[in-house]
Short mmCIF file of C-alpha atoms (C1' of nucleotides) in Angstrom, two decimals:
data_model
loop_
_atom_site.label_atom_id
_atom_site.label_comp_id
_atom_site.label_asym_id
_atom_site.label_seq_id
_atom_site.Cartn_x
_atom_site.Cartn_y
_atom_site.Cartn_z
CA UNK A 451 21.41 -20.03 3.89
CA UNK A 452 19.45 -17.65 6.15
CA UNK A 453 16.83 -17.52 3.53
CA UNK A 454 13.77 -14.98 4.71
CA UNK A 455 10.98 -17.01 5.04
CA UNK A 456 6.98 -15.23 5.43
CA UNK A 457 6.82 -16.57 8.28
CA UNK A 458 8.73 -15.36 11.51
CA UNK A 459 11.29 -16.95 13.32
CA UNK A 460 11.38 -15.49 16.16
CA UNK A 461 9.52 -13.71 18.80
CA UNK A 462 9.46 -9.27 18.69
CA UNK A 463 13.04 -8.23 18.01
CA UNK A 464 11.90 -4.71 18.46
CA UNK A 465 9.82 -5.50 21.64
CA UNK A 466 13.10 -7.47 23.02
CA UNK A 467 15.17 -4.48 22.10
CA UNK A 468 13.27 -1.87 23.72
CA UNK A 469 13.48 -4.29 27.09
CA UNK A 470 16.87 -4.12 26.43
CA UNK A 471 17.37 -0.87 25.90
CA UNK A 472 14.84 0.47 28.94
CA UNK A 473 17.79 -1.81 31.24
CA UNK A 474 20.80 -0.12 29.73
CA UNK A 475 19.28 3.78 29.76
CA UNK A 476 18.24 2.88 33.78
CA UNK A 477 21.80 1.81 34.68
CA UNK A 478 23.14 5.00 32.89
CA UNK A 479 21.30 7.57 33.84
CA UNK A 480 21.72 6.66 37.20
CA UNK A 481 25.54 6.74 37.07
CA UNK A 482 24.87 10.43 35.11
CA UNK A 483 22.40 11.34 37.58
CA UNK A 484 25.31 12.86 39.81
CA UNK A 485 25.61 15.12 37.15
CA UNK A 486 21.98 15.98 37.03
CA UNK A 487 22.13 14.47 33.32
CA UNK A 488 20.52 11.62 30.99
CA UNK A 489 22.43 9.04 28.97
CA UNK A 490 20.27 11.09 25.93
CA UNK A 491 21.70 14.47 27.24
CA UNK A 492 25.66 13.24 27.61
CA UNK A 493 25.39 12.03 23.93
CA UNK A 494 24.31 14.75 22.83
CA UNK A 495 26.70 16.69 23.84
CA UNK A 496 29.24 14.52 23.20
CA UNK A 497 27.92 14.49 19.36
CA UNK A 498 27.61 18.43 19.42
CA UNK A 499 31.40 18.22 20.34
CA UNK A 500 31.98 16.70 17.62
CA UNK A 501 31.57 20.39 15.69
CA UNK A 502 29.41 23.00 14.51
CA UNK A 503 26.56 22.00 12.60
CA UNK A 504 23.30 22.88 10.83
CA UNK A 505 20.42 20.90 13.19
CA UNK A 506 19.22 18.96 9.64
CA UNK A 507 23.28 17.49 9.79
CA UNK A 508 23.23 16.58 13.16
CA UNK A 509 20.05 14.92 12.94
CA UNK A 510 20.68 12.75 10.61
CA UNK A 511 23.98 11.70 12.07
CA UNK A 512 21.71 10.64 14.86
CA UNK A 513 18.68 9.58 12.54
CA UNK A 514 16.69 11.18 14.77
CA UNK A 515 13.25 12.94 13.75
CA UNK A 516 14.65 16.94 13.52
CA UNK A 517 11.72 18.03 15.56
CA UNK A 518 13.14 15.12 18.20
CA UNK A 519 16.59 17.18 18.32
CA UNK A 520 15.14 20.35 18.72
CA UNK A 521 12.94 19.51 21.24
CA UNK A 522 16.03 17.43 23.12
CA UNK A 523 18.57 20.25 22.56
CA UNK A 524 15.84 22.83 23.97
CA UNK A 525 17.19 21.78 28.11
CA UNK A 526 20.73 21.82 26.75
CA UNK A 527 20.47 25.30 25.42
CA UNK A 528 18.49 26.69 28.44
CA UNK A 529 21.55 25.17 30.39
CA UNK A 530 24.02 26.82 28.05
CA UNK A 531 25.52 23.93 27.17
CA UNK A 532 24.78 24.28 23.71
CA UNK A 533 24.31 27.61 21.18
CA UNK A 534 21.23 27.20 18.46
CA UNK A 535 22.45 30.33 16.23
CA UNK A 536 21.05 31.17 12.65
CA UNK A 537 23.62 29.99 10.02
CA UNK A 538 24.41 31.49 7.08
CA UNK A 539 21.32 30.40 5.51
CA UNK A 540 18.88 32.32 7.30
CA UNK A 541 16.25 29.31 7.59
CA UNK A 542 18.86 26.69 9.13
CA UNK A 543 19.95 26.76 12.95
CA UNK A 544 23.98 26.21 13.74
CA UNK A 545 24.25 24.12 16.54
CA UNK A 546 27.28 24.06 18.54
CA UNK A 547 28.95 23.33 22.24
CA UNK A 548 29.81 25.80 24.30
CA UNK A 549 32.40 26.43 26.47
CA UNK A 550 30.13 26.05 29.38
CA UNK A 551 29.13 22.85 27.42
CA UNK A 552 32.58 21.58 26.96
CA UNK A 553 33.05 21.83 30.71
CA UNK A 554 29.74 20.00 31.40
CA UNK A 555 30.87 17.41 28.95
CA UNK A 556 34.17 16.95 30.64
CA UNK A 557 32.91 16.92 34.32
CA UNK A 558 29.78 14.14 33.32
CA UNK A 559 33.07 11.75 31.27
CA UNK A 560 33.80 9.99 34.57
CA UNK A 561 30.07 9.38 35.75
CA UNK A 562 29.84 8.34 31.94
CA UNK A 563 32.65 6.04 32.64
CA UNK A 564 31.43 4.39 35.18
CA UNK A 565 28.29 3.41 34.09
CA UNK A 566 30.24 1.87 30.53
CA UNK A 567 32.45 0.09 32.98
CA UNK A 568 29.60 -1.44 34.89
CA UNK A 569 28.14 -2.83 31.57
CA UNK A 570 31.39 -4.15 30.32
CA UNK A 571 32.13 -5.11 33.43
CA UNK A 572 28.68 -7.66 33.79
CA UNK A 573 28.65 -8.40 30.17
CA UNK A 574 32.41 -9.10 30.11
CA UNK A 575 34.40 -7.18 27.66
CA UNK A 576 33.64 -9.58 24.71
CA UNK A 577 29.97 -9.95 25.53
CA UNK A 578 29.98 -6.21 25.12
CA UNK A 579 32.10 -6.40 22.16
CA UNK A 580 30.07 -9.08 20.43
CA UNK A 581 27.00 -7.42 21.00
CA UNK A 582 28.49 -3.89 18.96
CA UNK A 583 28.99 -6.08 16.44
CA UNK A 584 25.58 -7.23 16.37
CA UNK A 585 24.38 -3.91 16.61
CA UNK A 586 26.78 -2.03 13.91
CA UNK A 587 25.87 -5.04 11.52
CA UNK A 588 21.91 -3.96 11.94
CA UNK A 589 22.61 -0.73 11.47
CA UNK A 590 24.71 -1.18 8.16
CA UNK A 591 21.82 -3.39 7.15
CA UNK A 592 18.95 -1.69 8.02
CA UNK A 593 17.63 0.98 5.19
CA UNK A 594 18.32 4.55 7.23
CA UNK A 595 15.56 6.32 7.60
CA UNK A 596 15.67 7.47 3.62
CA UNK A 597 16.78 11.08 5.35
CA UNK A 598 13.62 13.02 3.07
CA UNK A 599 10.51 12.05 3.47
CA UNK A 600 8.40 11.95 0.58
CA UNK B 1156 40.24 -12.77 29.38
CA UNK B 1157 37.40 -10.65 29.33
CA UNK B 1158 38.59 -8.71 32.35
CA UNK B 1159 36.52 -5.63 33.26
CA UNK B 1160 39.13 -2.27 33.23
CA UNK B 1161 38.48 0.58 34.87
CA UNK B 1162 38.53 2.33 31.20
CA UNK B 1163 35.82 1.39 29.00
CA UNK B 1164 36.79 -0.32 25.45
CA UNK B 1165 33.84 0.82 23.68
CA UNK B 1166 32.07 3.63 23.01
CA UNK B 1167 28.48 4.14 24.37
CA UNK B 1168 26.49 0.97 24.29
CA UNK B 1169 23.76 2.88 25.12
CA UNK B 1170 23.63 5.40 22.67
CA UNK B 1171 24.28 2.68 19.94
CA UNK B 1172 21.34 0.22 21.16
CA UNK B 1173 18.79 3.57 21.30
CA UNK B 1174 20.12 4.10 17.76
CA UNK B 1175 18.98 0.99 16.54
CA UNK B 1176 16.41 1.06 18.65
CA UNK B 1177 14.70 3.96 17.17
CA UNK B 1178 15.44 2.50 13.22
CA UNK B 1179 13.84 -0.66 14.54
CA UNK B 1180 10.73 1.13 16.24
CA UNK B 1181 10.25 3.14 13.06
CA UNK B 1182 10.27 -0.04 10.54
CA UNK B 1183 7.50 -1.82 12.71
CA UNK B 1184 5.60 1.12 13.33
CA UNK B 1185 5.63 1.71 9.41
CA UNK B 1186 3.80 -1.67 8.76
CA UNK B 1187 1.65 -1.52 11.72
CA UNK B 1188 0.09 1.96 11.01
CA UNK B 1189 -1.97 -0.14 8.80
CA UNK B 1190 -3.63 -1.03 11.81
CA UNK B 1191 -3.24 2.72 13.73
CA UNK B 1192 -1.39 1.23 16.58
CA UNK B 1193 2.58 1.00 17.20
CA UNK B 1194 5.00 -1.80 18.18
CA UNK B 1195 4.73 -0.45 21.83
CA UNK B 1196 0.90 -0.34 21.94
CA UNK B 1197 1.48 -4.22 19.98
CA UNK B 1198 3.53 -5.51 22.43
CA UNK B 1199 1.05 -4.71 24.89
CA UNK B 1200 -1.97 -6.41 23.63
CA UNK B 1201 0.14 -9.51 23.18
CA UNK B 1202 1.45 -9.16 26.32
CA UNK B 1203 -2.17 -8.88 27.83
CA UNK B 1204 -3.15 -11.58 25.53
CA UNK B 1205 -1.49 -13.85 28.03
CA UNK B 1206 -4.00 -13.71 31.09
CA UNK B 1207 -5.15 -11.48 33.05
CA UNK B 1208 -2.60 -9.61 36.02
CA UNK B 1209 -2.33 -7.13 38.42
CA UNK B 1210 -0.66 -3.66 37.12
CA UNK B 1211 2.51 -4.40 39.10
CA UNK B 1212 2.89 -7.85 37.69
CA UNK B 1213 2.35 -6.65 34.24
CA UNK B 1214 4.89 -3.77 34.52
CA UNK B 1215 7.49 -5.99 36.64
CA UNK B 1216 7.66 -8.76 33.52
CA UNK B 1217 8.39 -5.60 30.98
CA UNK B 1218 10.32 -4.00 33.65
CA UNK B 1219 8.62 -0.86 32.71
CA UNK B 1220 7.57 1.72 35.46
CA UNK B 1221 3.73 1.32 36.88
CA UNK B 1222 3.09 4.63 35.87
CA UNK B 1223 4.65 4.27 32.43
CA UNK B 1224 2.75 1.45 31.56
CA UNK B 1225 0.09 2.96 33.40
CA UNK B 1226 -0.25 5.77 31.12
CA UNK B 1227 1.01 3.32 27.50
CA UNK B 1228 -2.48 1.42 28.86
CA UNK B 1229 -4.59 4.27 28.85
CA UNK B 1230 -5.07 4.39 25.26
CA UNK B 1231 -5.81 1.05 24.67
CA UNK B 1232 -8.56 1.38 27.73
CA UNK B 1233 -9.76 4.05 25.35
CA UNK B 1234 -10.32 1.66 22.28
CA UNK B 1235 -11.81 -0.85 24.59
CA UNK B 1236 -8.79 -2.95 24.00
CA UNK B 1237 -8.10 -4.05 27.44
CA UNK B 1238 -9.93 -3.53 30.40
CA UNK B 1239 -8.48 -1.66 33.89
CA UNK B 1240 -11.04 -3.37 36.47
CA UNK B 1241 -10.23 -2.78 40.37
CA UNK B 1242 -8.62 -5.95 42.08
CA UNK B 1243 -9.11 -8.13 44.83
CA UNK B 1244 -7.17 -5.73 46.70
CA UNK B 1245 -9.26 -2.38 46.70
CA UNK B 1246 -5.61 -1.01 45.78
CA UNK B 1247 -4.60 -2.66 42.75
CA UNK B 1248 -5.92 -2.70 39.20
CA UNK B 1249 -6.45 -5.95 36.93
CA UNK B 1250 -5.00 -5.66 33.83
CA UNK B 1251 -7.19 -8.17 30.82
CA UNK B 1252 -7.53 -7.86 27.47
CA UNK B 1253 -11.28 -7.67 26.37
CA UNK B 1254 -12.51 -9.82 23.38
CA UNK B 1255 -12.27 -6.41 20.77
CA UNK B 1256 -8.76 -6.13 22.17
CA UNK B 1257 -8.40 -9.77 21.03
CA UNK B 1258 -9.83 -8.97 17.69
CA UNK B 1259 -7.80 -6.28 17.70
CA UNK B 1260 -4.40 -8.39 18.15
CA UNK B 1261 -5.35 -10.97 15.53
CA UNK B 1262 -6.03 -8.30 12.52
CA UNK B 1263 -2.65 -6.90 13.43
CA UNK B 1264 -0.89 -9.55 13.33
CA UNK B 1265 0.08 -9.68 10.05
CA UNK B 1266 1.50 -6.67 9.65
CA UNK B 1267 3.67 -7.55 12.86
CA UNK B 1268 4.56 -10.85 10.63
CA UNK B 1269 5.71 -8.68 7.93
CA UNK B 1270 7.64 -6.17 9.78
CA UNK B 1271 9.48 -8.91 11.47
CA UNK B 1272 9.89 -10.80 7.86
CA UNK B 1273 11.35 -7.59 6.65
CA UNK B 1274 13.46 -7.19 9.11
CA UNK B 1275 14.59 -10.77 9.23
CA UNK B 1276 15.38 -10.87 5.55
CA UNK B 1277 17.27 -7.71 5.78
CA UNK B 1278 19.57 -8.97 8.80
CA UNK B 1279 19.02 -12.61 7.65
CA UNK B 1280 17.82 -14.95 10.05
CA UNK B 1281 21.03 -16.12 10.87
CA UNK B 1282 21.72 -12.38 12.26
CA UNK B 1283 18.48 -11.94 13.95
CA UNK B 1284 19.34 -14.90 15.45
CA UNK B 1285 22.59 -13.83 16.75
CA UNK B 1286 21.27 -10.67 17.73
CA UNK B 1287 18.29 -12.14 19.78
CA UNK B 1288 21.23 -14.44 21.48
CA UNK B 1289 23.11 -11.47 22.84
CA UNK B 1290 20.14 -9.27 23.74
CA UNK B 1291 18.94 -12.36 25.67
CA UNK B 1292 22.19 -12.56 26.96
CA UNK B 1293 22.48 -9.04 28.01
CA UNK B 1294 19.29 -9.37 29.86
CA UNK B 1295 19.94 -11.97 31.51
CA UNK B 1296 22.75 -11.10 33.44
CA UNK B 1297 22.07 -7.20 33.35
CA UNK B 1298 20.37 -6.65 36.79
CA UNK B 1299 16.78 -6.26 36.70
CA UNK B 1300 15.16 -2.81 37.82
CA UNK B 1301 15.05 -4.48 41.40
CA UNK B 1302 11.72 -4.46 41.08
CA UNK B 1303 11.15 -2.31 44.64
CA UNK B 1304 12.07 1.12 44.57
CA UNK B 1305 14.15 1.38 48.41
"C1'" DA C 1128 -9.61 -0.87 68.13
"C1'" DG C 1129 -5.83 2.32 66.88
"C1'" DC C 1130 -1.73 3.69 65.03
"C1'" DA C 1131 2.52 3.03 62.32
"C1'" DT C 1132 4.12 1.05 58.35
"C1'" DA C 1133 3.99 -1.07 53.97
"C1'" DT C 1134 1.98 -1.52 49.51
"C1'" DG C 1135 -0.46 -0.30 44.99
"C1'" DC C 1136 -1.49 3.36 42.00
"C1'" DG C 1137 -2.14 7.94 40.29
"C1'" DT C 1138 -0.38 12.65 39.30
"C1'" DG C 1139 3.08 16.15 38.38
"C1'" DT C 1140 6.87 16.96 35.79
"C1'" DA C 1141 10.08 16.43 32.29
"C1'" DA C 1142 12.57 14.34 28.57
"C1'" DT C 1143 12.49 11.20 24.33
"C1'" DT C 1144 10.40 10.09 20.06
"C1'" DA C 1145 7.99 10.87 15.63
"C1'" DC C 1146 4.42 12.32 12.23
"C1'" DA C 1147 1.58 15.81 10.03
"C1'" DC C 1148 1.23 20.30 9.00
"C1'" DC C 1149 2.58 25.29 8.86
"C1'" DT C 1150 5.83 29.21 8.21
"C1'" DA C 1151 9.72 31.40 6.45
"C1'" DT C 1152 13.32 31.53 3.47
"C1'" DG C 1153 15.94 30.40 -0.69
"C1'" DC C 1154 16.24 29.53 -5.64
"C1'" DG C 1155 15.18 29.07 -10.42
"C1'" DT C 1156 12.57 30.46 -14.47
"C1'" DG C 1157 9.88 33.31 -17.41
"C1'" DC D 321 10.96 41.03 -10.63
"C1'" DA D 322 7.39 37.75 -9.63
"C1'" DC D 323 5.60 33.23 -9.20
"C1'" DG D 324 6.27 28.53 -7.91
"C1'" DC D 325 8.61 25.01 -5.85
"C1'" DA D 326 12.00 23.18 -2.75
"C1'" DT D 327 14.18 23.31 1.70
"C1'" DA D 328 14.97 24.25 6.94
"C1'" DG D 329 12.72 24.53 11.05
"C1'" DG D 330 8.92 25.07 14.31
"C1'" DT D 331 4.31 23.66 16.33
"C1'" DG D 332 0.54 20.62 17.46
"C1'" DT D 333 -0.40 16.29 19.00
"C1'" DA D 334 0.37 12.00 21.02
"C1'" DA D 335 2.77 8.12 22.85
"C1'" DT D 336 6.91 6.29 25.53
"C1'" DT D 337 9.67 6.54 29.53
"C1'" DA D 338 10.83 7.29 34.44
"C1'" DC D 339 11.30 9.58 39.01
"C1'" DA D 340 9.37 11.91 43.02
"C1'" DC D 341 5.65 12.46 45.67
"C1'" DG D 342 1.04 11.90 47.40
"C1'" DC D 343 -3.33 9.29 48.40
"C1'" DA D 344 -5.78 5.36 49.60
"C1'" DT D 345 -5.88 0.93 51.23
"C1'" DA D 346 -4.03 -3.05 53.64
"C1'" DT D 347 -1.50 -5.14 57.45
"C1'" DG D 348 0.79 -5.84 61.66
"C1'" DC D 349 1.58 -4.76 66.41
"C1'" DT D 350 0.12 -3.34 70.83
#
DNA sequence: AGCATATGCGTGTAATTACACCTATGCGTG
DNA sequence: CACGCATAGGTGTAATTACACGCATATGCT
């Protein structure tokens, strides 16, 4: 039935998942650190690869706070990895990957790699597939961050 | 089979886990700035709530840096919430949560309780379940931090 | 006792994260 | 066209996170 009760079932999901999630970042961004580059960073780019876009867009692809991607994109830019140009509307900012970015992106894939292969390789390729099940089912769930704020 | 390939299957665990992550951190901080403190700062006080501990002990059980947790204390030294008191060892610092700090934990609890009740009827508790199973899982065969930096 | 090493923390630096508030620009209506 | 509101970003502030390095203390060996 999975009826919500008012009283908890079980211990901090959020608390558990930042534990998790402090383990997982480590083990990346020490594969990445050969490329002088975070987990955060290589997604990033990877997104911003994805096309041009005005920052509001990408942000909320990433439901991330827009004043969280600017700030993050800020290293990426002063790298040339990525161009923050005014769009057509002359308030938004068109971010997209340069070719110095696409290289970056392309040279930081195998240290990537390795560090994905690591995890699937301890948490087995179904553990690893089970738990982006787990995760994409939260995320469909969970009420996205409404986008405006009021 | 579960064999581990030398390509990865999935796309970045990482990057999906901070997603949630950060949806997560934003619905408990939502009900707990009731209380002007977030899930992080939460976490803490219940984590001090459970006996006093050296600052390495504390950080090695959240496998958090000493200096992060270090400076996520500070703040709740401020309030009066815990207390930072020089150890045994003239080197190390005993972490203990003072009797406001305790206060302080019980008149947020609820709004913990009702974070994790939404967040439990949204996923259901079957799925919070499940998800607690693989994060468990996931941490417990992820290697730990190593606790000594070589 | 004295020195080398190991251990426990703090600081410097830098990125990640988000909220509140401000500025600039765009748009619609009178 | 001008006023008012809505929208896109930026800034201030503050917490979270971790690594490198440095300081102080402890410990072990001679």
């Amino acid at each position: 039935m999975s009826t919500a009760s008012s009283v908890p079932t079980f211990g901090c999901t959020c608390a558990r998942l930042r534990k998790l999630t402090r383990r997982l970042t480590r083990i990346y961004d020490a594969h990445l650190s050969a490329q002088a580059i975070k987990v955060t960073q290589y997604s990033l780019l990877a997104n911003a690869a994805r096309g041009e876009r005005a920052l509001s867009e990408f942000a909320a692809e990433l439901e991330m706070d827009r004043s969280t991607l600017s700030r993050n994109l800020a290293p990426l830019a002063a790298q040339g990895w990525v161009s923050i140009s005014i769009g057509a509307d002359a308030r938004s900012r068109s971010i997209s990957l340069t070719a110095a970015g696409r290289r970056k992106l392309k040279a930081a894939l195998p240290s990537w790699r390795k560090a994905q292969c690591e995890v699937e390789s301890i948490l087995g390729t179904e553990g690893v597939g089970e738990l982006h099940r787990k995760i994409e089912r939260a995320l469909a769930a969970l009420p996205v961050p409404s986008g405006k704020r009021a």
